[in-house]
mmCIF file of C-alpha atoms and ligand atoms in Angstrom:
data_model
loop_
_atom_site.group_PDB
_atom_site.id
_atom_site.type_symbol
_atom_site.label_atom_id
_atom_site.label_comp_id
_atom_site.label_asym_id
_atom_site.label_seq_id
_atom_site.Cartn_x
_atom_site.Cartn_y
_atom_site.Cartn_z
ATOM 1 C CA MET A 227 -41.328 135.743 -77.444
ATOM 2 C CA LYS A 228 -37.673 135.658 -78.509
ATOM 3 C CA ILE A 229 -34.879 134.990 -76.003
ATOM 4 C CA LEU A 230 -31.131 135.342 -76.396
ATOM 5 C CA GLY A 231 -29.345 132.932 -74.025
ATOM 6 C CA ILE A 232 -25.755 133.502 -72.899
ATOM 7 C CA GLU A 233 -23.568 131.013 -70.989
ATOM 8 C CA SER A 234 -20.107 131.864 -69.642
ATOM 9 C CA SER A 235 -19.873 130.063 -66.292
ATOM 10 C CA CYS A 236 -16.749 128.023 -67.027
ATOM 11 C CA ASP A 237 -14.682 127.497 -70.170
ATOM 12 C CA GLU A 238 -17.296 127.651 -72.939
ATOM 13 C CA THR A 239 -18.512 130.957 -74.325
ATOM 14 C CA ALA A 240 -21.945 130.126 -75.702
ATOM 15 C CA ALA A 241 -24.986 131.898 -77.116
ATOM 16 C CA ALA A 242 -28.330 130.634 -78.411
ATOM 17 C CA VAL A 243 -31.696 131.933 -79.565
ATOM 18 C CA TYR A 244 -34.943 130.319 -78.387
ATOM 19 C CA THR A 245 -38.353 131.550 -79.598
ATOM 20 C CA ASP A 246 -42.002 130.449 -79.589
ATOM 21 C CA ASP A 247 -40.980 128.223 -82.508
ATOM 22 C CA GLY A 248 -38.265 126.470 -80.483
ATOM 23 C CA LEU A 249 -34.488 126.559 -80.647
ATOM 24 C CA GLN A 250 -33.190 128.700 -83.520
ATOM 25 C CA SER A 251 -29.430 128.553 -82.967
ATOM 26 C CA ASN A 252 -26.864 127.188 -80.535
ATOM 27 C CA ILE A 253 -23.254 128.412 -80.796
ATOM 28 C CA ILE A 254 -20.364 127.273 -78.581
ATOM 29 C CA ALA A 255 -16.817 128.609 -78.570
ATOM 30 C CA SER A 256 -14.699 126.239 -76.478
ATOM 31 C CA GLN A 257 -11.484 127.549 -74.966
ATOM 32 C CA ALA A 258 -8.455 125.549 -76.078
ATOM 33 C CA VAL A 259 -6.154 127.704 -73.951
ATOM 34 C CA HIS A 260 -6.621 125.461 -70.874
ATOM 35 C CA GLU A 261 -5.537 122.180 -72.492
ATOM 36 C CA GLN A 262 -1.848 122.649 -71.716
ATOM 37 C CA TYR A 263 -2.628 123.159 -67.983
ATOM 38 C CA GLY A 264 -4.735 120.016 -67.474
ATOM 39 C CA GLY A 265 -7.669 122.029 -66.082
ATOM 40 C CA VAL A 266 -9.448 125.363 -66.353
ATOM 41 C CA VAL A 267 -7.365 128.439 -65.395
ATOM 42 C CA PRO A 268 -9.969 130.978 -64.158
ATOM 43 C CA GLU A 269 -8.164 134.169 -65.198
ATOM 44 C CA LEU A 270 -7.521 132.828 -68.713
ATOM 45 C CA ALA A 271 -11.161 131.753 -68.932
ATOM 46 C CA SER A 272 -12.514 135.239 -68.211
ATOM 47 C CA ARG A 273 -10.125 136.823 -70.703
ATOM 48 C CA ALA A 274 -11.152 134.347 -73.396
ATOM 49 C CA HIS A 275 -14.870 135.003 -72.685
ATOM 50 C CA HIS A 276 -14.220 138.700 -72.987
ATOM 51 C CA LYS A 277 -12.595 138.230 -76.391
ATOM 52 C CA THR A 278 -15.188 135.864 -77.823
ATOM 53 C CA ILE A 279 -18.547 136.849 -76.370
ATOM 54 C CA TRP A 280 -19.644 139.514 -78.848
ATOM 55 C CA HIS A 281 -18.725 137.409 -81.858
ATOM 56 C CA THR A 282 -20.472 134.336 -80.390
ATOM 57 C CA VAL A 283 -23.654 136.320 -79.725
ATOM 58 C CA GLN A 284 -23.623 137.785 -83.232
ATOM 59 C CA GLN A 285 -23.229 134.326 -84.707
ATOM 60 C CA ALA A 286 -26.178 133.013 -82.642
ATOM 61 C CA LEU A 287 -28.369 135.911 -83.795
ATOM 62 C CA ASP A 288 -27.314 135.461 -87.435
ATOM 63 C CA GLU A 289 -27.824 131.693 -87.496
ATOM 64 C CA GLY A 290 -31.103 132.086 -85.629
ATOM 65 C CA ASN A 291 -32.279 134.631 -88.212
ATOM 66 C CA THR A 292 -33.214 136.892 -85.321
ATOM 67 C CA PRO A 293 -31.841 140.436 -85.332
ATOM 68 C CA LEU A 294 -31.031 141.899 -81.944
ATOM 69 C CA ALA A 295 -33.899 144.354 -82.400
ATOM 70 C CA GLN A 296 -36.364 141.445 -82.207
ATOM 71 C CA ILE A 297 -34.982 139.987 -78.945
ATOM 72 C CA ASP A 298 -37.398 140.437 -76.014
ATOM 73 C CA ALA A 299 -35.093 139.354 -73.195
ATOM 74 C CA VAL A 300 -31.536 138.231 -72.506
ATOM 75 C CA ALA A 301 -31.164 135.130 -70.322
ATOM 76 C CA VAL A 302 -27.727 134.757 -68.784
ATOM 77 C CA THR A 303 -26.109 132.281 -66.402
ATOM 78 C CA GLN A 304 -26.069 133.898 -62.969
ATOM 79 C CA GLY A 305 -24.205 131.000 -61.290
ATOM 80 C CA PRO A 306 -22.806 128.696 -60.072
ATOM 81 C CA GLY A 307 -19.482 129.034 -61.838
ATOM 82 C CA LEU A 308 -16.182 130.889 -61.922
ATOM 83 C CA MET A 309 -16.758 134.420 -60.657
ATOM 84 C CA GLY A 310 -14.645 136.158 -63.329
ATOM 85 C CA SER A 311 -16.280 134.162 -66.119
ATOM 86 C CA LEU A 312 -19.797 134.793 -64.804
ATOM 87 C CA LEU A 313 -19.073 138.518 -64.559
ATOM 88 C CA VAL A 314 -18.176 138.734 -68.251
ATOM 89 C CA GLY A 315 -21.512 137.196 -69.293
ATOM 90 C CA LEU A 316 -23.483 139.204 -66.745
ATOM 91 C CA CYS A 317 -21.948 142.596 -67.532
ATOM 92 C CA PHE A 318 -22.285 141.965 -71.262
ATOM 93 C CA SER A 319 -25.953 140.990 -70.862
ATOM 94 C CA LYS A 320 -26.783 143.938 -68.634
ATOM 95 C CA GLY A 321 -25.178 146.274 -71.170
ATOM 96 C CA LEU A 322 -27.225 144.742 -73.956
ATOM 97 C CA CYS A 323 -30.457 145.010 -71.936
ATOM 98 C CA LEU A 324 -29.814 148.623 -70.934
ATOM 99 C CA SER A 325 -28.903 149.723 -74.442
ATOM 100 C CA ARG A 326 -31.908 147.991 -76.016
ATOM 101 C CA ASN A 327 -34.316 148.539 -73.157
ATOM 102 C CA ILE A 328 -35.137 144.848 -72.863
ATOM 103 C CA GLN A 329 -35.595 142.485 -69.921
ATOM 104 C CA LEU A 330 -32.905 140.475 -68.147
ATOM 105 C CA VAL A 331 -33.343 136.927 -66.826
ATOM 106 C CA GLY A 332 -30.768 135.443 -64.430
ATOM 107 C CA VAL A 333 -30.599 131.692 -64.909
ATOM 108 C CA ASN A 334 -29.331 129.102 -62.422
ATOM 109 C CA HIS A 335 -26.937 126.904 -64.423
ATOM 110 C CA MET A 336 -28.009 123.751 -62.549
ATOM 111 C CA ASP A 337 -31.692 124.405 -63.307
ATOM 112 C CA ALA A 338 -30.745 124.988 -66.935
ATOM 113 C CA HIS A 339 -29.099 121.549 -67.141
ATOM 114 C CA ILE A 340 -32.431 120.062 -66.018
ATOM 115 C CA TYR A 341 -34.553 122.108 -68.451
ATOM 116 C CA ALA A 342 -32.252 121.107 -71.333
ATOM 117 C CA ASN A 343 -34.534 118.064 -71.332
ATOM 118 C CA PHE A 344 -37.353 120.292 -72.603
ATOM 119 C CA ILE A 345 -35.573 121.379 -75.803
ATOM 120 C CA ASP A 346 -36.656 118.296 -77.753
ATOM 121 C CA GLU A 347 -39.151 116.628 -75.417
ATOM 122 C CA GLN A 348 -41.888 117.499 -72.927
ATOM 123 C CA PRO A 349 -41.151 115.655 -69.657
ATOM 124 C CA GLU A 350 -44.180 115.317 -67.413
ATOM 125 C CA TYR A 351 -44.166 116.647 -63.863
ATOM 126 C CA PRO A 352 -43.382 115.516 -61.257
ATOM 127 C CA PHE A 353 -40.036 114.012 -62.164
ATOM 128 C CA VAL A 354 -36.676 113.291 -60.555
ATOM 129 C CA SER A 355 -33.537 114.635 -62.205
ATOM 130 C CA LEU A 356 -30.123 113.110 -61.680
ATOM 131 C CA THR A 357 -28.026 116.182 -62.417
ATOM 132 C CA VAL A 358 -24.405 115.180 -62.895
ATOM 133 C CA SER A 359 -21.861 117.744 -64.022
ATOM 134 C CA GLY A 360 -18.233 118.665 -63.471
ATOM 135 C CA GLY A 361 -19.038 120.637 -60.338
ATOM 136 C CA HIS A 362 -22.251 119.065 -58.980
ATOM 137 C CA THR A 363 -24.004 115.762 -58.446
ATOM 138 C CA GLN A 364 -27.595 116.149 -57.336
ATOM 139 C CA LEU A 365 -30.868 114.302 -57.123
ATOM 140 C CA VAL A 366 -33.650 116.835 -57.556
ATOM 141 C CA HIS A 367 -37.397 116.295 -57.245
ATOM 142 C CA VAL A 368 -39.081 118.666 -59.708
ATOM 143 C CA SER A 369 -42.777 118.865 -58.825
ATOM 144 C CA ALA A 370 -43.622 121.737 -61.198
ATOM 145 C CA PRO A 371 -41.621 124.256 -63.269
ATOM 146 C CA PHE A 372 -39.029 125.834 -60.942
ATOM 147 C CA GLU A 373 -40.374 123.968 -57.895
ATOM 148 C CA HIS A 374 -37.336 121.946 -56.919
ATOM 149 C CA GLU A 375 -36.576 119.870 -53.839
ATOM 150 C CA LEU A 376 -32.970 118.787 -53.416
ATOM 151 C CA LEU A 377 -33.095 115.145 -52.285
ATOM 152 C CA GLY A 378 -29.348 114.718 -51.985
ATOM 153 C CA GLN A 379 -25.995 115.708 -53.399
ATOM 154 C CA THR A 380 -22.339 114.833 -53.262
ATOM 155 C CA ARG A 381 -20.421 115.412 -50.054
ATOM 156 C CA ASP A 382 -17.111 115.869 -51.877
ATOM 157 C CA ASP A 383 -16.148 115.383 -55.535
ATOM 158 C CA ALA A 384 -18.845 115.547 -58.201
ATOM 159 C CA ALA A 385 -19.186 112.623 -60.621
ATOM 160 C CA GLY A 386 -17.602 114.607 -63.487
ATOM 161 C CA GLU A 387 -14.833 115.775 -61.183
ATOM 162 C CA ALA A 388 -14.171 112.128 -60.241
ATOM 163 C CA PHE A 389 -13.870 111.184 -63.933
ATOM 164 C CA ASP A 390 -11.532 114.134 -64.552
ATOM 165 C CA LYS A 391 -9.318 113.600 -61.484
ATOM 166 C CA ILE A 392 -9.047 109.854 -62.067
ATOM 167 C CA GLY A 393 -8.222 110.595 -65.706
ATOM 168 C CA LYS A 394 -5.370 112.784 -64.548
ATOM 169 C CA ILE A 395 -4.016 109.904 -62.421
ATOM 170 C CA LEU A 396 -4.284 107.661 -65.503
ATOM 171 C CA GLY A 397 -2.407 110.236 -67.603
ATOM 172 C CA LEU A 398 -5.407 111.191 -69.743
ATOM 173 C CA PRO A 399 -6.046 114.708 -71.087
ATOM 174 C CA TYR A 400 -8.576 117.113 -69.493
ATOM 175 C CA PRO A 401 -11.541 116.750 -69.445
ATOM 176 C CA ALA A 402 -11.090 113.014 -69.020
ATOM 177 C CA GLY A 403 -14.782 112.059 -68.737
ATOM 178 C CA PRO A 404 -15.360 111.593 -72.482
ATOM 179 C CA VAL A 405 -12.002 109.788 -72.906
ATOM 180 C CA ILE A 406 -12.729 107.327 -70.066
ATOM 181 C CA ASP A 407 -16.173 106.784 -71.575
ATOM 182 C CA GLU A 408 -14.672 105.992 -74.980
ATOM 183 C CA ARG A 409 -11.996 103.625 -73.608
ATOM 184 C CA SER A 410 -14.525 101.874 -71.344
ATOM 185 C CA GLN A 411 -16.253 100.538 -74.414
ATOM 186 C CA TYR A 412 -13.261 98.268 -75.073
ATOM 187 C CA GLY A 413 -12.663 97.238 -71.447
ATOM 188 C CA ASP A 414 -14.006 94.846 -68.818
ATOM 189 C CA PRO A 415 -16.129 96.636 -66.170
ATOM 190 C CA ASN A 416 -15.452 93.757 -63.741
ATOM 191 C CA PHE A 417 -11.656 93.876 -64.173
ATOM 192 C CA HIS A 418 -11.282 95.469 -60.734
ATOM 193 C CA ASP A 419 -13.841 96.059 -58.016
ATOM 194 C CA PHE A 420 -13.432 99.765 -57.207
ATOM 195 C CA PRO A 421 -15.395 101.010 -54.163
ATOM 196 C CA GLN A 422 -18.970 102.225 -54.498
ATOM 197 C CA ALA A 423 -19.267 104.658 -51.610
ATOM 198 C CA MET A 424 -22.199 105.495 -49.336
ATOM 199 C CA LEU A 425 -24.568 102.818 -50.555
ATOM 200 C CA ASP A 426 -26.151 102.817 -47.082
ATOM 201 C CA ASN A 427 -27.251 106.441 -47.594
ATOM 202 C CA ASP A 428 -30.324 106.981 -49.772
ATOM 203 C CA PHE A 429 -29.493 110.095 -51.785
ATOM 204 C CA GLU A 430 -26.041 111.423 -50.884
ATOM 205 C CA PHE A 431 -22.905 110.721 -52.898
ATOM 206 C CA SER A 432 -19.163 110.611 -52.248
ATOM 207 C CA PHE A 433 -16.604 110.089 -54.995
ATOM 208 C CA SER A 434 -13.307 111.231 -53.504
ATOM 209 C CA GLY A 435 -12.503 107.772 -52.063
ATOM 210 C CA LEU A 436 -12.708 106.237 -55.520
ATOM 211 C CA LYS A 437 -9.968 108.541 -56.774
ATOM 212 C CA THR A 438 -7.697 107.515 -53.875
ATOM 213 C CA SER A 439 -8.488 103.872 -54.478
ATOM 214 C CA VAL A 440 -7.441 104.145 -58.156
ATOM 215 C CA LYS A 441 -4.204 105.836 -57.079
ATOM 216 C CA TYR A 442 -3.348 103.041 -54.588
ATOM 217 C CA PHE A 443 -4.350 100.344 -57.049
ATOM 218 C CA LEU A 444 -1.828 101.713 -59.557
ATOM 219 C CA GLU A 445 0.867 102.161 -56.920
ATOM 220 C CA ASP A 446 0.492 98.472 -56.008
ATOM 221 C CA GLN A 447 1.600 97.421 -59.489
ATOM 222 C CA ASP A 448 5.297 96.572 -60.068
ATOM 223 C CA ASP A 449 5.516 98.358 -63.408
ATOM 224 C CA GLN A 450 2.832 101.055 -63.455
ATOM 225 C CA GLU A 451 3.564 102.258 -66.950
ATOM 226 C CA GLN A 452 3.358 98.791 -68.472
ATOM 227 C CA PHE A 453 0.253 97.982 -66.416
ATOM 228 C CA LEU A 454 -1.486 101.104 -67.709
ATOM 229 C CA GLU A 455 -0.486 100.274 -71.246
ATOM 230 C CA ASP A 456 -1.894 96.756 -70.943
ATOM 231 C CA TYR A 457 -5.053 97.443 -68.968
ATOM 232 C CA LEU A 458 -6.077 101.089 -69.450
ATOM 233 C CA ASP A 459 -9.363 100.160 -71.147
ATOM 234 C CA ASP A 460 -10.221 97.717 -68.348
ATOM 235 C CA ILE A 461 -9.390 100.258 -65.623
ATOM 236 C CA CYS A 462 -11.523 102.882 -67.404
ATOM 237 C CA ALA A 463 -14.418 100.432 -67.687
ATOM 238 C CA SER A 464 -14.135 99.465 -63.993
ATOM 239 C CA VAL A 465 -14.043 103.126 -62.920
ATOM 240 C CA SER A 466 -17.058 103.940 -65.110
ATOM 241 C CA HIS A 467 -18.822 100.914 -63.654
ATOM 242 C CA ALA A 468 -18.201 102.049 -60.041
ATOM 243 C CA ILE A 469 -19.397 105.624 -60.712
ATOM 244 C CA THR A 470 -22.468 104.743 -62.770
ATOM 245 C CA GLU A 471 -23.599 101.934 -60.433
ATOM 246 C CA VAL A 472 -23.764 104.378 -57.521
ATOM 247 C CA LEU A 473 -25.562 107.007 -59.605
ATOM 248 C CA VAL A 474 -28.184 104.581 -60.858
ATOM 249 C CA LYS A 475 -28.705 102.928 -57.451
ATOM 250 C CA LYS A 476 -29.445 106.316 -55.880
ATOM 251 C CA LEU A 477 -31.716 107.257 -58.769
ATOM 252 C CA ARG A 478 -33.626 104.033 -58.053
ATOM 253 C CA ASN A 479 -33.907 105.052 -54.369
ATOM 254 C CA ALA A 480 -35.279 108.434 -55.457
ATOM 255 C CA ILE A 481 -37.920 106.793 -57.679
ATOM 256 C CA GLU A 482 -39.011 104.562 -54.798
ATOM 257 C CA HIS A 483 -39.034 107.445 -52.308
ATOM 258 C CA THR A 484 -40.970 109.946 -54.428
ATOM 259 C CA GLY A 485 -43.127 107.564 -56.450
ATOM 260 C CA VAL A 486 -42.438 109.531 -59.659
ATOM 261 C CA GLU A 487 -43.140 107.968 -63.030
ATOM 262 C CA THR A 488 -40.751 110.212 -64.942
ATOM 263 C CA ILE A 489 -36.979 110.559 -64.552
ATOM 264 C CA ALA A 490 -34.370 112.702 -66.290
ATOM 265 C CA LEU A 491 -30.623 112.835 -66.609
ATOM 266 C CA ALA A 492 -28.874 116.197 -66.877
ATOM 267 C CA GLY A 493 -25.375 117.709 -66.978
ATOM 268 C CA GLY A 494 -22.107 116.801 -68.673
ATOM 269 C CA VAL A 495 -21.912 113.277 -67.239
ATOM 270 C CA SER A 496 -25.332 112.445 -68.711
ATOM 271 C CA ALA A 497 -23.375 112.161 -71.980
ATOM 272 C CA ASN A 498 -21.778 109.019 -70.509
ATOM 273 C CA SER A 499 -22.790 105.960 -72.508
ATOM 274 C CA MET A 500 -22.689 103.503 -69.582
ATOM 275 C CA LEU A 501 -24.878 105.814 -67.481
ATOM 276 C CA ARG A 502 -27.334 106.285 -70.353
ATOM 277 C CA ARG A 503 -27.559 102.520 -70.839
ATOM 278 C CA LYS A 504 -28.055 101.758 -67.131
ATOM 279 C CA ALA A 505 -30.629 104.557 -66.771
ATOM 280 C CA ASN A 506 -32.515 103.042 -69.703
ATOM 281 C CA GLU A 507 -32.472 99.630 -68.013
ATOM 282 C CA LEU A 508 -33.695 101.194 -64.759
ATOM 283 C CA ALA A 509 -36.496 102.952 -66.632
ATOM 284 C CA SER A 510 -37.695 99.719 -68.249
ATOM 285 C CA GLU A 511 -37.525 97.843 -64.933
ATOM 286 C CA THR A 512 -39.457 100.491 -63.003
ATOM 287 C CA GLY A 513 -41.818 101.480 -65.825
ATOM 288 C CA CYS A 514 -40.609 105.092 -65.634
ATOM 289 C CA LYS A 515 -40.361 107.343 -68.669
ATOM 290 C CA LEU A 516 -36.732 108.435 -69.061
ATOM 291 C CA HIS A 517 -35.567 111.717 -70.614
ATOM 292 C CA ILE A 518 -31.937 112.364 -71.538
ATOM 293 C CA PRO A 519 -30.886 115.499 -73.422
ATOM 294 C CA LYS A 520 -29.242 114.956 -76.761
ATOM 295 C CA LEU A 521 -25.448 115.005 -76.485
ATOM 296 C CA ALA A 522 -25.026 118.657 -77.533
ATOM 297 C CA TYR A 523 -27.301 119.742 -74.662
ATOM 298 C CA CYS A 524 -25.649 117.577 -71.941
ATOM 299 C CA THR A 525 -22.372 119.457 -71.582
ATOM 300 C CA ASP A 526 -22.386 123.237 -71.109
ATOM 301 C CA ASN A 527 -24.278 125.103 -73.822
ATOM 302 C CA ALA A 528 -26.441 128.193 -74.223
ATOM 303 C CA ALA A 529 -29.496 126.388 -75.625
ATOM 304 C CA MET A 530 -30.276 125.233 -72.081
ATOM 305 C CA ILE A 531 -29.897 128.806 -70.782
ATOM 306 C CA ALA A 532 -32.123 130.167 -73.551
ATOM 307 C CA ILE A 533 -34.945 127.642 -73.002
ATOM 308 C CA THR A 534 -34.793 128.088 -69.210
ATOM 309 C CA GLY A 535 -34.858 131.867 -69.716
ATOM 310 C CA TYR A 536 -37.837 131.436 -72.024
ATOM 311 C CA MET A 537 -39.698 129.378 -69.408
ATOM 312 C CA MET A 538 -38.819 131.934 -66.704
ATOM 313 C CA ALA A 539 -39.881 134.881 -68.881
ATOM 314 C CA GLN A 540 -43.241 133.166 -69.438
ATOM 315 C CA ARG A 541 -43.613 133.196 -65.653
ATOM 316 C CA ASN A 542 -42.444 136.800 -65.264
ATOM 317 C CA MET A 543 -39.310 135.662 -63.448
ATOM 318 C CA PHE A 544 -37.217 138.644 -64.568
ATOM 319 C CA SER A 545 -34.167 140.105 -62.834
ATOM 320 C CA ASP A 546 -33.216 143.715 -62.308
ATOM 321 C CA MET A 547 -29.954 145.444 -63.148
ATOM 322 C CA LYS A 548 -28.684 144.871 -59.602
ATOM 323 C CA MET A 549 -28.542 141.113 -60.190
ATOM 324 C CA LYS A 550 -25.293 139.701 -58.819
ATOM 325 C CA PRO A 551 -23.503 136.521 -59.896
ATOM 326 C CA PHE A 552 -23.107 133.666 -57.397
ATOM 327 C CA ALA A 553 -20.091 131.358 -57.479
ATOM 328 C CA ASN A 554 -21.697 128.474 -55.604
ATOM 329 C CA LEU A 555 -25.046 127.330 -54.244
ATOM 330 C CA LYS A 556 -24.176 128.396 -50.670
ATOM 331 C CA ALA A 557 -23.689 131.967 -51.921
ATOM 332 C CA LEU A 558 -27.073 131.750 -53.662
ATOM 333 C CA GLU A 559 -28.710 130.658 -50.396
ATOM 334 C CA ARG A 560 -27.161 133.658 -48.630
ATOM 335 C CA MET A 561 -28.419 135.981 -51.389
ATOM 336 C CA ASN A 562 -31.951 134.619 -50.992
ATOM 337 C CA VAL A 563 -32.122 135.076 -47.205
HETATM 338 O O1 KG4 B 739 -22.105 120.101 -67.297
HETATM 339 P P1 KG4 B 739 -20.707 120.254 -67.714
HETATM 340 O O2 KG4 B 739 -20.406 120.508 -69.162
HETATM 341 O O3 KG4 B 739 -19.998 121.406 -66.922
HETATM 342 C C1 KG4 B 739 -20.298 121.716 -65.605
HETATM 343 O O4 KG4 B 739 -21.343 122.364 -65.373
HETATM 344 O O5 KG4 B 739 -19.501 121.285 -64.741
HETATM 345 O O6 KG4 B 739 -19.950 118.949 -67.231
HETATM 346 C C2 KG4 B 739 -18.608 118.740 -67.500
HETATM 347 C C3 KG4 B 739 -18.208 117.397 -66.933
HETATM 348 C C4 KG4 B 739 -16.718 117.147 -66.989
HETATM 349 O O7 KG4 B 739 -16.306 116.696 -65.722
HETATM 350 C C5 KG4 B 739 -16.585 116.056 -68.038
HETATM 351 O O8 KG4 B 739 -15.499 115.189 -67.828
HETATM 352 C C6 KG4 B 739 -17.903 115.330 -67.881
HETATM 353 O O9 KG4 B 739 -18.850 116.350 -67.676
HETATM 354 N N1 KG4 B 739 -18.252 114.546 -69.081
HETATM 355 C C7 KG4 B 739 -18.328 113.208 -69.097
HETATM 356 C C8 KG4 B 739 -18.656 112.837 -70.421
HETATM 357 N N2 KG4 B 739 -18.783 113.977 -71.169
HETATM 358 C C9 KG4 B 739 -18.524 115.015 -70.319
HETATM 359 N N3 KG4 B 739 -18.140 112.304 -68.130
HETATM 360 C C10 KG4 B 739 -18.294 111.004 -68.450
HETATM 361 N N4 KG4 B 739 -18.592 110.561 -69.689
HETATM 362 C C11 KG4 B 739 -18.793 111.439 -70.703
HETATM 363 N N5 KG4 B 739 -19.109 111.006 -71.926
HETATM 364 ZN ZN1 ZN B 740 -22.708 122.679 -66.599
#
């Protein structure tokens, strides 16, 4: 079986080919147009997807040595994401399927982050995934393929969103997660004790208070600019410490609650070096086997869509041409009622 995967939920236009022999290609066209705005501008994102998608798909087919005529199904991100961006990927994929008379698979982007762990490794079920992206922070118990139980999620900002918003306060470019990660390596994580919220709750998260706390901490300084110049690395390290401590503590709760022997990290924030290190320590302490996708499969990519589509196609989980995109998980719930 040969699957073409297409991802267009946010600001990356991506395509990949996954076959019985594994991943054949993985192409990403990132959109530089948003940099000057300090965040993703939805209308510009859809226009950029529209411009780039055909070329990106062609490149994935070429590099994967798989002509379109050999593709059995197109797997495309159905949601969650920006509605205009999702529509570009969905309409393009439906057109391709109709013209070639091939099957369509609608992929949940959050599931795909989890199954990115299967590109290079074979995690054993059941496992718990800590899925941490720009839009979501979730603890998911995966008992079998596509059998997911949501243990808990964030009540406000996602972990990636916290990194990005705090980065903005610190004057760092968007997305700030990777920059804070980099600077943290030169700083002291105990420089300042930022709040770790909701430790009394087993599986739910809250990160919006941390952002406010960083803002007040800076406002308390006499010369903010000088303070940032002197201590930016230490502030970054302390922020990373606060976020990753909470994530790993809740992951520990989930291991204890479910009794799993396998854990996985997923999503853009799983690229974070402090989180990867602490998750490794947790795994050795608890005797769990830890899976973390390689860096290229942590942040948004089409390889994860293609492999998830492949796994869904194996289980006959195809979609029809009426498939609609969903912007958020609440909308998905409504669609499934
Ligand atoms: O999964 P992803 O690519 O997109 C969404 O589905 O949201 O995640 C993007 C998020 C951004 O918030 C970005 O700042 C964060 O992942 N991120 C990181 C790192 N690399 C990406 N956060 C912390 N440390 C990193 N190394
Ligand atoms: Zn994502």
